[in-house]
Coordinates of C-alpha atoms and ligand atoms in Angstrom, one line a residue:
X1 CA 72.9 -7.2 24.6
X2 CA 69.4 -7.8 25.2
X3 CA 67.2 -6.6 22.9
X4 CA 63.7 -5.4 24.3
X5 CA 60.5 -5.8 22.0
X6 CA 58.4 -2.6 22.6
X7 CA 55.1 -2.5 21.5
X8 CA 53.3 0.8 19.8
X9 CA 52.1 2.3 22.9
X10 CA 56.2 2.0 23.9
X11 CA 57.1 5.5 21.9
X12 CA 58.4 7.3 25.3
X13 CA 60.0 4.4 25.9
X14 CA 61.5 4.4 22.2
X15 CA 62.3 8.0 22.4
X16 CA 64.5 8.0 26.1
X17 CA 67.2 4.9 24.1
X18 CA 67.4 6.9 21.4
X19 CA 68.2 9.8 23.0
X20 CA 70.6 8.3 25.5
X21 CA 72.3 7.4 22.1
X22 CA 70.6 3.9 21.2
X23 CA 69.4 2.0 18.6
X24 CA 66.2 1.2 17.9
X25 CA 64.2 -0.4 15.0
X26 CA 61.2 1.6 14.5
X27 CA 58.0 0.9 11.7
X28 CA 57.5 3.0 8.4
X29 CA 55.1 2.6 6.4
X30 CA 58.1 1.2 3.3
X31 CA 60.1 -1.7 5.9
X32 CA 61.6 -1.2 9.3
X33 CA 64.1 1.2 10.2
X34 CA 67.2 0.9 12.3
X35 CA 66.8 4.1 13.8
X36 CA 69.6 6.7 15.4
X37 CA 70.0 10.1 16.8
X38 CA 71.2 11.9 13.4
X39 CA 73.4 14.2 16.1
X40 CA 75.0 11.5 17.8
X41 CA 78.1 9.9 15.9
X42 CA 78.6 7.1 18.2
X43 CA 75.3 6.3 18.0
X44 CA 75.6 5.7 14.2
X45 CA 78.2 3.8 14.5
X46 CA 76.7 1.3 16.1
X47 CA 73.9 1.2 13.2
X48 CA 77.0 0.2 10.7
X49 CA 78.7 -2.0 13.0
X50 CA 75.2 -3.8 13.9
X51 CA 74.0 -4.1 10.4
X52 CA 77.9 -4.9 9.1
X53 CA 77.1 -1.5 6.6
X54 CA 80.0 -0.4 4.5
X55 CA 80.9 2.9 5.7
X56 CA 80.7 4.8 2.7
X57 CA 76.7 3.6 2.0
X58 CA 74.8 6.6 3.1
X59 CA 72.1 7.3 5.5
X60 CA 68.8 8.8 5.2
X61 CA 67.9 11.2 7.4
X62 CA 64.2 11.1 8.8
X63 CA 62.1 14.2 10.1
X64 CA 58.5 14.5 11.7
X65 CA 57.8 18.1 9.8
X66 CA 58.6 19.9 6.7
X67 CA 60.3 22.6 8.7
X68 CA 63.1 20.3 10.0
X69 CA 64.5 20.4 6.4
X70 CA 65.7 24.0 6.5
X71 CA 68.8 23.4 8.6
X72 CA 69.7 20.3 6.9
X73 CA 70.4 20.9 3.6
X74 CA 72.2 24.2 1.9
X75 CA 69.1 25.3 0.1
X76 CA 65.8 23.9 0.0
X77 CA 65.3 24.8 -3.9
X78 CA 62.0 25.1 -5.5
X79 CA 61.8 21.5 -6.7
X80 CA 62.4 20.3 -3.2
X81 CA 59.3 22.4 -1.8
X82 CA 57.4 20.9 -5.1
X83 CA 58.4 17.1 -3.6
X84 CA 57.4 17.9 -0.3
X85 CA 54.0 19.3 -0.7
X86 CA 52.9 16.4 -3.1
X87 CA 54.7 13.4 -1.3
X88 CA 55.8 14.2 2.2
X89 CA 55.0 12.5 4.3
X90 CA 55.5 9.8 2.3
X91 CA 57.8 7.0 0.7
X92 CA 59.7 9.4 -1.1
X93 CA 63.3 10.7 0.0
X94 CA 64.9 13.9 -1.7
X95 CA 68.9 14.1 -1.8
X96 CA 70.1 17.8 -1.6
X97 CA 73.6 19.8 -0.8
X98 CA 73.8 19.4 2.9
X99 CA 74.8 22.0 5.3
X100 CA 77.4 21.9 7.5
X101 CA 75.5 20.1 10.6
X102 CA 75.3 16.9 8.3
X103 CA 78.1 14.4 9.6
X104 CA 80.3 12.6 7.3
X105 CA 79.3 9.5 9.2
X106 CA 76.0 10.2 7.4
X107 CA 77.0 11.2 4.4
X108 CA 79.8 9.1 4.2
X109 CA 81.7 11.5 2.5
X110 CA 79.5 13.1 -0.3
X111 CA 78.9 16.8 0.0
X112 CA 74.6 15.8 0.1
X113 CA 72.0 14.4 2.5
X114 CA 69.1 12.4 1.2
X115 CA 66.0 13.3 3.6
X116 CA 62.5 12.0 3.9
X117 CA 59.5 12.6 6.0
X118 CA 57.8 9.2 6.9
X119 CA 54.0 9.0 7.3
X120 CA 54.0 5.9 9.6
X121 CA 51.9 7.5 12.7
X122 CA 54.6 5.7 15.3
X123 CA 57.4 6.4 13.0
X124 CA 56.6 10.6 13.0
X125 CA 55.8 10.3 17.0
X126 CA 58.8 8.6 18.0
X127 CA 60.9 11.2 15.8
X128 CA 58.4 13.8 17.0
X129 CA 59.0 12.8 21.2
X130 CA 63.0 12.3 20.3
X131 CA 63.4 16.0 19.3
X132 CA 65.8 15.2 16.7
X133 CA 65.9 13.9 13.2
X134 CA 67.1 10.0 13.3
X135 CA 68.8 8.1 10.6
X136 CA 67.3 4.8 9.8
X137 CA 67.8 2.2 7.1
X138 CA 66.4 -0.4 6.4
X139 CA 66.7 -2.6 10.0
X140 CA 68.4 -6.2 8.3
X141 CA 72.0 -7.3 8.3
X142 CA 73.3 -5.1 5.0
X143 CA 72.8 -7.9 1.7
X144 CA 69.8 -9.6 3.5
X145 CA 66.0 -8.6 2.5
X146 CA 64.8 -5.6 3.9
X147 CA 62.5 -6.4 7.0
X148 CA 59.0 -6.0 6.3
X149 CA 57.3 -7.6 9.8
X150 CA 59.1 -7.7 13.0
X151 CA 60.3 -11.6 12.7
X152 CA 62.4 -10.5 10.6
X153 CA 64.2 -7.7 11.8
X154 CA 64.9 -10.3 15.0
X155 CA 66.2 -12.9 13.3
X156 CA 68.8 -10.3 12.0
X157 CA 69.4 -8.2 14.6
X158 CA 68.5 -9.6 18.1
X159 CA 71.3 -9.2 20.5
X160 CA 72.6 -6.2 18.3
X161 CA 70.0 -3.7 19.1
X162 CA 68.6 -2.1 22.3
X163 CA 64.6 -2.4 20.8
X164 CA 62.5 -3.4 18.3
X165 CA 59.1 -1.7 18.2
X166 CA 56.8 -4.0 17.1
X167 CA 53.8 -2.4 15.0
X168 CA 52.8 -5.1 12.4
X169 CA 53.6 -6.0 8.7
X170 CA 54.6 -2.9 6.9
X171 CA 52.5 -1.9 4.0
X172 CA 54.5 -0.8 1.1
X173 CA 57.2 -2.9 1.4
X174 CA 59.7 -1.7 -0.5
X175 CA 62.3 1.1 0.3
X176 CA 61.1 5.0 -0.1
X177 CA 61.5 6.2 -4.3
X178 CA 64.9 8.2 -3.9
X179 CA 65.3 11.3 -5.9
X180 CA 68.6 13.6 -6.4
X181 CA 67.9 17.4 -6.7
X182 CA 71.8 18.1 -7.5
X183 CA 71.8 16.7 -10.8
X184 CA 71.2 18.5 -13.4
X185 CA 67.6 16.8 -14.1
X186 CA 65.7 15.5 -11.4
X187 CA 67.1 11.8 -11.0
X188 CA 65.8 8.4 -9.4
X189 CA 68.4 6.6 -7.9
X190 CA 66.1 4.1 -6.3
X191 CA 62.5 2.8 -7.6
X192 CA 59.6 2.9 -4.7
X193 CA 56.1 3.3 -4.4
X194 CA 56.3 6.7 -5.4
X195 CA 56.6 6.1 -9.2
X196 CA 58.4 8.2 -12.0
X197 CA 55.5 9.1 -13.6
X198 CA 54.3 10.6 -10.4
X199 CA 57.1 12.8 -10.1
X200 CA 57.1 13.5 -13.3
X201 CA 53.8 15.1 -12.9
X202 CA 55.1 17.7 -10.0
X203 CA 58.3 18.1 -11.4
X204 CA 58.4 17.4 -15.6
X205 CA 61.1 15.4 -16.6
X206 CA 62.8 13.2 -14.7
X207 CA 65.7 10.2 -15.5
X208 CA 66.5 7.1 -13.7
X209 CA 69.8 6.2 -12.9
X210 CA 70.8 3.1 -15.6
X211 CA 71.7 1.2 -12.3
X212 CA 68.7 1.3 -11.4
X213 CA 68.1 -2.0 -13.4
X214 CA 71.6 -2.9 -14.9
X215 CA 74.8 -4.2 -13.4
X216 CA 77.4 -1.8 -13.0
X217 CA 80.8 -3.0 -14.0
X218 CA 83.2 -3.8 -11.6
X219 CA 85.5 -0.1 -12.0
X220 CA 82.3 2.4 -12.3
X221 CA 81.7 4.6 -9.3
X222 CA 77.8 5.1 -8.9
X223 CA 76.4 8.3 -7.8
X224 CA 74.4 6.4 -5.2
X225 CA 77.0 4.3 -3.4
X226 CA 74.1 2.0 -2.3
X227 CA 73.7 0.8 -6.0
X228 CA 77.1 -1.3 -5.8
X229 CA 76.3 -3.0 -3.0
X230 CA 74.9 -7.1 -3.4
X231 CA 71.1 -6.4 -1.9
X232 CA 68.3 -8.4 -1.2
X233 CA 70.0 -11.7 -1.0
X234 CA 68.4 -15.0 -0.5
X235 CA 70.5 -17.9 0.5
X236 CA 69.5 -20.0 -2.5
X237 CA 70.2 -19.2 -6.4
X238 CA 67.5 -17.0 -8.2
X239 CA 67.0 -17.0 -11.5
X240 CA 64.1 -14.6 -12.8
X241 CA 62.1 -15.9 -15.9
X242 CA 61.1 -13.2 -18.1
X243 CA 57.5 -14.2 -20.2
X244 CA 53.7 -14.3 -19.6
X245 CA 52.2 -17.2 -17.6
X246 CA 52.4 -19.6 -19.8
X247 CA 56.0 -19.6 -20.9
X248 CA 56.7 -19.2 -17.2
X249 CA 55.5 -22.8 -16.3
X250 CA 55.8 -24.7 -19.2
X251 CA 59.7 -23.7 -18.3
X252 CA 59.4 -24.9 -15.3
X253 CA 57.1 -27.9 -15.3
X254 CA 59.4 -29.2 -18.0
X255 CA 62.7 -28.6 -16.1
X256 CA 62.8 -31.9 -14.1
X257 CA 65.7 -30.7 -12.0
X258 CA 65.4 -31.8 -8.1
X259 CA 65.6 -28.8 -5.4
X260 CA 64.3 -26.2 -7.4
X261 CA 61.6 -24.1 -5.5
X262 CA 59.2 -21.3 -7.6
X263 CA 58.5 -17.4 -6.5
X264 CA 55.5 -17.0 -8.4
X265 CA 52.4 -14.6 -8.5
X266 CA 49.1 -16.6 -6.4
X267 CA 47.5 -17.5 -9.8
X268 CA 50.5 -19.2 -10.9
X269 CA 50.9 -21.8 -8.0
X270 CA 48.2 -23.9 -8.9
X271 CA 49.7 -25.1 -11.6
X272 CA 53.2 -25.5 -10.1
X273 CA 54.6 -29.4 -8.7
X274 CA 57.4 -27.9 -6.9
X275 CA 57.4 -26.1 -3.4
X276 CA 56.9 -21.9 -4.1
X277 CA 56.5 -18.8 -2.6
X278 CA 54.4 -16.2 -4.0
X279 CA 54.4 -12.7 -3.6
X280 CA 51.1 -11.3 -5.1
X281 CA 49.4 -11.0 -8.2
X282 CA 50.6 -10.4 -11.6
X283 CA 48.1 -7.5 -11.8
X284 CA 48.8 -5.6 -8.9
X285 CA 52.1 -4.2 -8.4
X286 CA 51.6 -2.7 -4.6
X287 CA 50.8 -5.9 -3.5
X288 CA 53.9 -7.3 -4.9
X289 CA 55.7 -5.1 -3.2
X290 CA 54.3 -5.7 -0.1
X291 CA 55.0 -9.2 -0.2
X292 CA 58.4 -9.2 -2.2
X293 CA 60.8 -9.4 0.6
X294 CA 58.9 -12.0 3.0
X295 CA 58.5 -14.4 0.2
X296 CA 62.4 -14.1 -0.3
X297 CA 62.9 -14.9 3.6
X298 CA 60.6 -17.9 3.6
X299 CA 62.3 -19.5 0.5
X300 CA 65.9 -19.1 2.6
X301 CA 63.4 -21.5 4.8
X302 CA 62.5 -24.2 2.2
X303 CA 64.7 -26.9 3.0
X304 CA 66.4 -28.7 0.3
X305 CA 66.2 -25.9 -2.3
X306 CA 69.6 -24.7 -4.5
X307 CA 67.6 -22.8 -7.1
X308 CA 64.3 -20.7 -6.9
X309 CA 63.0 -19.5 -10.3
X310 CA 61.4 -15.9 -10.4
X311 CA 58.2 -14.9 -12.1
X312 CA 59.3 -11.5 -13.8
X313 CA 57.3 -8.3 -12.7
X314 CA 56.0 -5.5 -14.8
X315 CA 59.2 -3.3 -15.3
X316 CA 57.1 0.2 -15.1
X317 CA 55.1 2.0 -12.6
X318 CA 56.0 0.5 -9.2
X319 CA 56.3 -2.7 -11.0
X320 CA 59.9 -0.7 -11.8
X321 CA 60.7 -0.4 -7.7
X322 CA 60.0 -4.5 -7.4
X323 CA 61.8 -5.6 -10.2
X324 CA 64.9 -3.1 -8.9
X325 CA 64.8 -5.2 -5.8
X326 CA 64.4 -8.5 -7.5
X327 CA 66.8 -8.1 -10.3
X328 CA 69.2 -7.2 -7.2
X329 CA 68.3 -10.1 -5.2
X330 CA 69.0 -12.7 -8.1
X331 CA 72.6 -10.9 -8.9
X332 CA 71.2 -10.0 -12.1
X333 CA 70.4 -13.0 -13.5
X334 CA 67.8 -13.3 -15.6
X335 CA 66.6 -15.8 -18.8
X336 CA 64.2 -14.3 -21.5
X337 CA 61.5 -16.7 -22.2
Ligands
AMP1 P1 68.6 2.3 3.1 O1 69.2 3.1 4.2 O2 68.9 0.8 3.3 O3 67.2 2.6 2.8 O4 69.5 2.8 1.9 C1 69.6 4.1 1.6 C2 69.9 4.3 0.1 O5 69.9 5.7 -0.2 C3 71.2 3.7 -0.3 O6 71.0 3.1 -1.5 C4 72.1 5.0 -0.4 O7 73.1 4.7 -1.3 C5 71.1 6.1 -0.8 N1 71.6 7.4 -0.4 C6 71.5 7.9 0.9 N2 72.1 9.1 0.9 C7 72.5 9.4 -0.3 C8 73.2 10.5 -0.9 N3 73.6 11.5 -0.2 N4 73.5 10.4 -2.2 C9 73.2 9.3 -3.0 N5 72.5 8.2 -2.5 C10 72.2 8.2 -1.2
MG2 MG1 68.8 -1.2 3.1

């Protein structure tokens, strides 16, 4: 299949494949969206078959207005409204009780729908000129980095996809904050940009899911099926190295093992003798995030590399939402300095 590469003045275009039941990666402001008529069942299909999904990893379903939530979802409850006025649009996806126009296909087979309203200005007018909702994850193969620039989302994808609509680096980063409304207190089952705290603040207390940052054994269901799933992958071995500065490179600069490659904050790289990638500064978190999942795709790059050795992130604040994604992409393994 050829894939064509639309630019942002390409919505129309966007809009007529999608709704002739195609698939099209689309910008939001978190990473780039493999995006589907939330109607069309073959559509979707092709989404799981494209990014080899599992079928039982839910879908989130994306609108262009507050309104389009009503016939989504059972109830749109009080806390839901609450969300939507502070975050919407915005990186932050609510799961509800869905109503009956919900396919399982979406769902894959739990009885709720997790929706969010993205602020991207060609994400909401391609949704907008399609006149439907559209599901869209994350637009990579499933277990690869999520695609933060359009380069990446072809090397996974082209040939598999109608389009790609190229708009530029995304500025997040990092998947939307997700938030469950059917448990009996407001819980996070995925870090974002949207913090806890934040929430906290519109809603009072809220929990994180412990998988969130642990593993979860091999027998234990998780209420978010995405949370089982191997994510984030680089090719090469990560280890993440939890201390300040200093005990991060005196670990490494007196570790004379060969092919060993760094993923470091800028300030740390001066002072490194082995090839890195960085991804930010140790101070700012949203920068981290925005550069997380590129510098895990230009290590896969290096050449020559077995073993990459992580500079930890701030566990809090959306420090939590990169070291979710990081703890993920190094299979959980991690050495306390
Ligand atoms: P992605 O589409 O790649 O951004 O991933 C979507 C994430 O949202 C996955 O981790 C899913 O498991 C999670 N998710 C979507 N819908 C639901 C739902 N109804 N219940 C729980 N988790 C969900
Ligand atoms: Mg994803």
């Amino acid at each position: 299949m050829e894939t064509k590469i639309l630019s942002a003045k390409d919505v129309n275009e966007a809009a007529e494949i999608l709704k002739m039941g195609g698939i099209v990666a689309i910008p939001t402001e978190t990473v780039y969206g493999l995006a589907a008529d939330a109607f069309n069942e073959d559509a979707i299909r092709k989404i799981f078959i494209a990014k080899g999904r599992p079928s039982d990893n839910p879908l989130i379903v994306h609108i262009s207005s507050i309104d389009e939530i009503y016939g989504l979802v059972q109830e749109v409850t009080p806390e839901a409204i609450k969300l939507a006025n502070a975050f919407w649009p915005g990186p932050l996806t609510i799961i509800l009780k869905k109503s009956k126009v919900i396919l399982d296909i979406i769902s894959g087979g739990l009885d709720t729908v997790a929706i969010r309203m993205p602020a991207h200005r060609i994400a909401k007018k391609i949704i907008k000129e399609t006149k439907t909702p559209l599901v869209a994850p994350s637009a990579n193969l499933s277990g690869r980095p999520s695609p933060t620039k359009v380069e990446h989302v072809a090397l996974d994808l082209k040939g598999k996809i109608d389009a790609i609509v190229d708009a530029g680096t995304c500025n997040i980063g990092v998947e939307s904050t997700v938030i469950s409304l059917c448990e009996k207190i407001p819980t996070v089952f995925r870090p974002g940009a949207i913090t806890i705290e934040q929430l906290e603040s519109v809603l009072g207390k809220v929990e994180f899911d412990s998988a969130v940052i642990n593993r979860l054994d091999e027998n234990s269901k998780p209420i978010s099926p995405g949370l089982k799933y191997k994510h984030y992958a680089p090719n090469v071995k990560l280890i993440i190295l939890d201390g300040n500065q200093k005990q991060y490179l005196d670990y490494i600069n007196n570790n004379e093992a060969n092919k060993v490659a760094a993923l470091c904050f800028e300030e740390d790289a001066k002072n490194l003798k082995i090839p890195f990638a960085t991804y930010g500064k140790e101070v700012d978190p949203l920068l981290q995030a925005e550069k997380l999942f590129d510098a895990l795709r230009k290590l896969d790059n290096m050449k020559n590399i077995d073993l990459v050795y992580a500079r930890c992130p701030a566990k809090s604040g959306v420090g939590l939402a990169v070291y979710n994604r990081l703890i993920r992409a190094a299979g959980f393994n991690i050495i306390n300095l």
